[in-house]
Short mmCIF file of C-alpha atoms in Angstrom, two decimals:
data_model
loop_
_atom_site.label_atom_id
_atom_site.label_comp_id
_atom_site.label_asym_id
_atom_site.label_seq_id
_atom_site.Cartn_x
_atom_site.Cartn_y
_atom_site.Cartn_z
CA MET A 1 25.04 51.65 9.67
CA PRO A 2 25.81 48.07 11.42
CA ALA A 3 28.84 48.09 13.47
CA GLU A 4 32.27 47.01 12.29
CA ASP A 5 32.31 44.15 14.61
CA GLU A 6 28.71 42.87 14.68
CA PRO A 7 28.77 39.40 13.03
CA THR A 8 26.33 38.70 10.16
CA LEU A 9 23.78 35.82 10.44
CA ASP A 10 23.83 33.07 7.73
CA PRO A 11 20.42 32.29 6.69
CA ALA A 12 19.06 29.02 7.76
CA PRO A 13 19.35 26.17 5.55
CA PRO A 14 16.01 25.49 3.95
CA GLU A 15 14.60 21.73 5.24
CA SER A 16 14.91 19.10 2.87
CA PRO A 17 11.51 17.51 1.59
CA ARG A 18 10.12 14.62 3.37
CA GLU A 19 10.72 11.36 2.10
CA LEU A 20 9.69 7.66 2.93
CA ARG A 21 12.26 4.87 2.87
CA PHE A 22 11.29 1.00 3.28
CA ALA A 23 13.47 -2.02 3.25
CA TYR A 24 12.20 -6.10 2.64
CA VAL A 25 13.96 -9.01 3.15
CA PRO A 26 13.76 -11.34 -0.12
CA GLY A 27 10.42 -12.66 -1.22
CA VAL A 28 8.24 -10.12 -0.63
CA THR A 29 7.05 -8.01 -3.64
CA PRO A 30 6.41 -4.75 -2.68
CA GLY A 31 5.49 -3.39 -6.14
CA LYS A 32 1.64 -2.83 -5.59
CA TRP A 33 2.24 -0.73 -2.47
CA ILE A 34 4.52 1.25 -4.27
CA ARG A 35 2.07 2.17 -7.13
CA ARG A 36 -0.40 2.82 -4.09
CA TRP A 37 1.84 5.11 -2.76
CA GLU A 38 3.09 7.09 -6.25
CA GLU A 39 -1.23 7.42 -6.58
CA ARG A 40 -1.98 8.61 -3.45
CA MET A 41 1.26 10.56 -2.09
CA PRO A 42 2.76 11.95 -5.47
CA ASP A 43 4.52 15.04 -3.32
CA VAL A 44 6.30 12.23 -0.85
CA PRO A 45 9.01 10.33 -2.43
CA LEU A 46 9.10 7.15 -1.50
CA HIS A 47 12.53 4.77 -2.05
CA SER A 48 13.10 0.84 -1.38
CA PHE A 49 15.45 -1.26 -1.07
CA MET A 50 16.36 -5.32 -0.22
CA SER A 51 17.72 -6.28 2.96
CA ASP A 52 18.80 -9.86 3.81
CA GLY A 53 17.70 -11.48 7.00
CA GLY A 54 20.87 -10.30 9.10
CA THR A 55 19.74 -6.79 8.70
CA GLN A 56 16.01 -6.57 8.16
CA LEU A 57 16.25 -4.83 11.52
CA SER A 58 19.49 -2.96 11.64
CA VAL A 59 18.43 -1.05 8.67
CA LEU A 60 15.80 0.49 11.40
CA ARG A 61 18.25 1.11 14.31
CA ASP A 62 20.96 3.02 11.99
CA GLY A 63 17.93 4.93 10.43
CA SER A 64 18.77 3.37 6.85
CA ALA A 65 15.03 2.81 6.60
CA ASP A 66 11.71 4.06 8.42
CA LEU A 67 9.92 1.01 7.96
CA SER A 68 11.15 -2.87 7.19
CA PHE A 69 9.25 -5.76 6.12
CA VAL A 70 10.74 -8.77 7.92
CA ARG A 71 10.57 -12.25 8.14
CA LEU A 72 9.50 -13.48 11.90
CA PRO A 73 10.25 -14.05 14.46
CA VAL A 74 12.47 -10.48 15.37
CA GLU A 75 13.02 -9.00 18.64
CA ARG A 76 10.35 -6.65 19.10
CA GLU A 77 11.87 -4.41 21.64
CA GLY A 78 11.36 -0.69 20.72
CA LEU A 79 9.62 -1.53 17.42
CA ASN A 80 5.91 -1.45 16.20
CA VAL A 81 5.36 -4.69 14.41
CA ILE A 82 2.02 -5.58 12.56
CA PRO A 83 1.92 -9.45 10.94
CA LEU A 84 0.78 -9.10 7.72
CA TYR A 85 0.44 -12.82 5.83
CA GLU A 86 2.05 -16.56 6.38
CA GLU A 87 4.40 -18.55 3.59
CA GLN A 88 4.17 -21.08 2.30
CA PRO A 89 7.53 -23.71 3.26
CA VAL A 90 8.61 -25.30 0.35
CA VAL A 91 11.73 -28.20 0.20
CA VAL A 92 14.58 -27.40 -2.29
CA ALA A 93 16.80 -30.04 -3.44
CA PRO A 94 18.94 -30.87 -6.51
CA LYS A 95 17.77 -31.63 -10.13
CA GLY A 96 16.63 -35.38 -10.26
CA HIS A 97 16.09 -35.97 -6.81
CA GLU A 98 13.35 -38.34 -6.03
CA ILE A 99 10.79 -35.70 -4.49
CA THR A 100 10.45 -34.23 -8.19
CA VAL A 101 7.92 -37.07 -9.21
CA PHE A 102 5.93 -35.56 -6.17
CA GLU A 103 3.83 -32.28 -5.76
CA ASP A 104 3.53 -32.13 -2.54
CA VAL A 105 6.22 -33.46 0.27
CA ALA A 106 5.77 -34.34 3.94
CA LEU A 107 8.34 -33.12 6.40
CA GLU A 108 8.12 -37.03 8.42
CA ASP A 109 8.98 -38.53 4.92
CA LEU A 110 12.47 -36.65 4.43
CA ALA A 111 13.64 -37.43 7.74
CA GLU A 112 16.76 -39.46 6.57
CA GLU A 113 17.79 -36.48 4.35
CA ASN A 114 20.56 -34.02 5.02
CA PHE A 115 18.82 -30.47 5.69
CA LEU A 116 21.13 -27.75 4.90
CA ASP A 117 21.07 -24.24 7.20
CA ALA A 118 20.49 -21.30 5.07
CA ASP A 119 22.08 -18.80 7.98
CA GLU A 120 25.79 -20.80 8.55
CA LEU A 121 26.20 -20.91 4.80
CA GLY A 122 25.79 -17.28 4.12
CA GLY A 123 22.08 -16.52 3.61
CA PRO A 124 19.33 -18.32 0.97
CA GLU A 125 21.49 -17.70 -2.29
CA MET A 126 24.23 -19.12 -1.48
CA ALA A 127 22.46 -22.07 0.33
CA LEU A 128 20.83 -22.82 -3.08
CA GLN A 129 24.28 -23.06 -5.03
CA VAL A 130 24.97 -25.90 -2.21
CA VAL A 131 21.96 -27.91 -3.03
CA ALA A 132 22.37 -27.84 -6.50
CA SER A 133 26.08 -29.46 -5.72
CA GLY A 134 24.13 -32.08 -4.36
CA ALA A 135 25.28 -31.61 -0.92
CA GLY A 136 21.73 -32.30 0.52
CA LEU A 137 18.15 -30.20 1.10
CA LEU A 138 17.11 -26.89 2.02
CA ILE A 139 13.80 -25.92 3.77
CA LEU A 140 12.76 -22.19 2.42
CA PRO A 141 9.60 -20.07 1.93
CA MET A 142 8.47 -20.27 -1.49
CA SER A 143 8.91 -16.71 -2.20
CA VAL A 144 12.40 -16.84 -1.77
CA ALA A 145 13.13 -20.19 -3.53
CA ARG A 146 11.34 -18.21 -6.30
CA HIS A 147 13.08 -15.20 -6.14
CA PHE A 148 16.68 -16.92 -6.53
CA ASN A 149 15.30 -19.35 -8.65
CA VAL A 150 19.07 -21.38 -8.72
CA LYS A 151 19.70 -23.35 -11.69
CA ASP A 152 19.69 -27.10 -11.22
CA THR A 153 17.59 -27.01 -8.23
CA VAL A 154 13.56 -28.40 -7.74
CA ALA A 155 11.21 -26.74 -4.87
CA ARG A 156 8.19 -28.85 -3.85
CA ARG A 157 5.53 -27.69 -1.60
CA LEU A 158 6.28 -29.10 2.08
CA THR A 159 3.85 -30.12 4.48
CA GLY A 160 4.18 -30.54 8.52
CA ALA A 161 6.78 -27.86 8.77
CA PRO A 162 6.21 -24.37 10.43
CA GLU A 163 5.36 -21.80 8.30
CA THR A 164 7.05 -18.48 8.14
CA GLN A 165 5.05 -14.77 8.60
CA ILE A 166 6.12 -11.92 6.99
CA ALA A 167 5.42 -8.40 8.85
CA LEU A 168 5.36 -4.79 8.78
CA ALA A 169 8.30 -3.38 11.73
CA TRP A 170 9.07 0.46 12.47
CA PRO A 171 10.55 1.99 15.55
CA SER A 172 7.81 2.71 18.17
CA ASP A 173 9.08 6.45 18.54
CA ALA A 174 9.09 7.45 14.78
CA THR A 175 5.28 6.98 14.31
CA ASP A 176 4.40 10.12 12.07
CA GLU A 177 1.45 10.99 9.41
CA VAL A 178 3.41 9.86 6.58
CA ILE A 179 4.72 6.53 8.12
CA GLU A 180 1.00 5.98 9.18
CA GLU A 181 -0.32 6.59 5.81
CA PHE A 182 2.19 3.49 4.44
CA ILE A 183 0.68 1.29 6.94
CA GLY A 184 -2.78 1.95 5.85
CA ILE A 185 -1.60 1.23 2.14
CA VAL A 186 0.23 -2.03 3.06
CA ARG A 187 -3.34 -3.17 5.15
CA GLY A 188 -5.48 -2.48 2.33
CA ARG A 189 -7.01 0.71 3.52
CA THR A 190 -8.95 2.64 0.87
CA ALA A 191 -8.05 6.27 -0.11
CA GLN A 192 -11.12 7.34 1.81
CA SER A 193 -10.89 5.89 4.58
CA SER A 194 -11.12 7.98 7.75
CA ARG A 195 -8.19 6.43 9.39
CA GLN A 196 -6.19 7.37 6.34
CA PRO A 197 -4.05 10.89 7.52
CA SER A 198 -4.60 12.08 3.67
CA ALA A 199 -8.45 11.34 4.23
CA GLN A 200 -8.76 13.29 7.14
CA GLN A 201 -7.43 16.32 5.69
CA GLU A 202 -10.22 19.40 5.46
CA LYS A 203 -11.06 19.48 1.92
CA PRO A 204 -11.51 23.27 0.42
CA LYS A 205 -15.14 24.36 0.69
CA LYS A 206 -16.90 25.16 -3.05
CA ALA A 207 -17.45 28.32 -3.72
CA PRO A 208 -21.37 29.28 -3.47
CA LYS A 209 -23.13 29.61 -6.87
CA PRO A 210 -24.24 32.77 -8.32
CA ASP A 211 -27.48 33.96 -7.26
CA LEU A 212 -29.10 33.92 -10.64
CA ARG A 213 -32.78 35.25 -9.55
CA GLY A 214 -31.76 39.17 -9.61
CA THR A 215 -29.62 41.59 -7.45
CA GLY A 216 -32.39 43.68 -6.05
CA SER A 217 -34.79 42.25 -3.65
CA GLY A 218 -37.77 43.16 -5.53
CA ALA A 219 -36.48 42.02 -8.76
CA LYS A 220 -39.61 40.51 -10.61
CA LYS A 221 -39.73 36.80 -12.40
CA PRO A 222 -39.68 37.24 -16.06
CA LYS A 223 -43.24 36.58 -17.98
CA VAL A 224 -43.89 33.30 -19.54
CA ALA A 225 -45.57 34.16 -22.96
CA GLN A 226 -49.02 32.71 -23.67
CA ARG A 227 -48.82 29.97 -25.79
CA TYR A 228 -52.57 30.30 -26.87
CA ALA A 229 -55.16 33.45 -26.87
CA PRO A 230 -57.18 33.53 -23.82
CA ASN A 231 -60.90 32.37 -24.12
CA PRO A 232 -63.55 34.77 -24.32
CA ASP A 233 -66.36 32.83 -22.93
CA LYS A 234 -64.20 31.49 -19.84
CA GLY A 235 -66.45 32.65 -16.60
CA ARG A 236 -69.44 33.31 -18.03
CA GLY A 237 -72.25 31.08 -17.32
CA ARG A 238 -73.88 28.67 -19.73
CA GLY A 239 -76.00 30.30 -22.30
CA SER A 240 -74.76 33.62 -21.58
CA ARG A 241 -73.08 33.59 -25.23
CA LYS A 242 -74.44 36.38 -27.45
CA LYS A 243 -76.24 35.17 -30.57
CA GLY A 244 -75.35 36.75 -33.37
CA LYS A 245 -77.07 37.40 -36.67
CA ARG A 246 -77.31 34.96 -38.67
#
């Protein structure tokens, strides 16, 4: 029996199952990537949440997210960043503004307009409310303007303005097979791609087919029944058939 003063060790707590968390800025629609993940990696839960421009990197620094869909430019120190696609800029004006008669508007034609800064106004949603009041115009990515869709505003495609770009970012020292799997899905790799960690796992070997030829080495093949009676004249020379009495 153990001594009375010998301490008892508590069993180590079980490790929590692996899960993947990612953040995305307004205007990004991650639904297709979520669906593909659930099809390929049903055993790894995937959690997503929206972050604004001010927290698109802080969610990586504080560990709230494993990856983040960000809007460039960003500070890349300590991060892996993969540019994904460019966004179409639009100009947003109050309803009834003269730009409503056009489908596309050139930035140089709006030189006399008062433009608002979304960051100074607390983000795009609040800035759009200010635009609706008639205080000025706002330049945003088309996806962001559609996402918030503030009443009493109108958006038109803007030419001559720099395009914004969406990228996927994650800490440089945090890459593992689960993150690599998600990156491959975002980049459009198929489930059979050799670059996907899930496709590199060894597949179970199929069991050999049973030998139906018999168990013994001298087993004979079954005879095949003859469909026709043998020809009695086969092998005899011409004219060798015996003539019978008539």
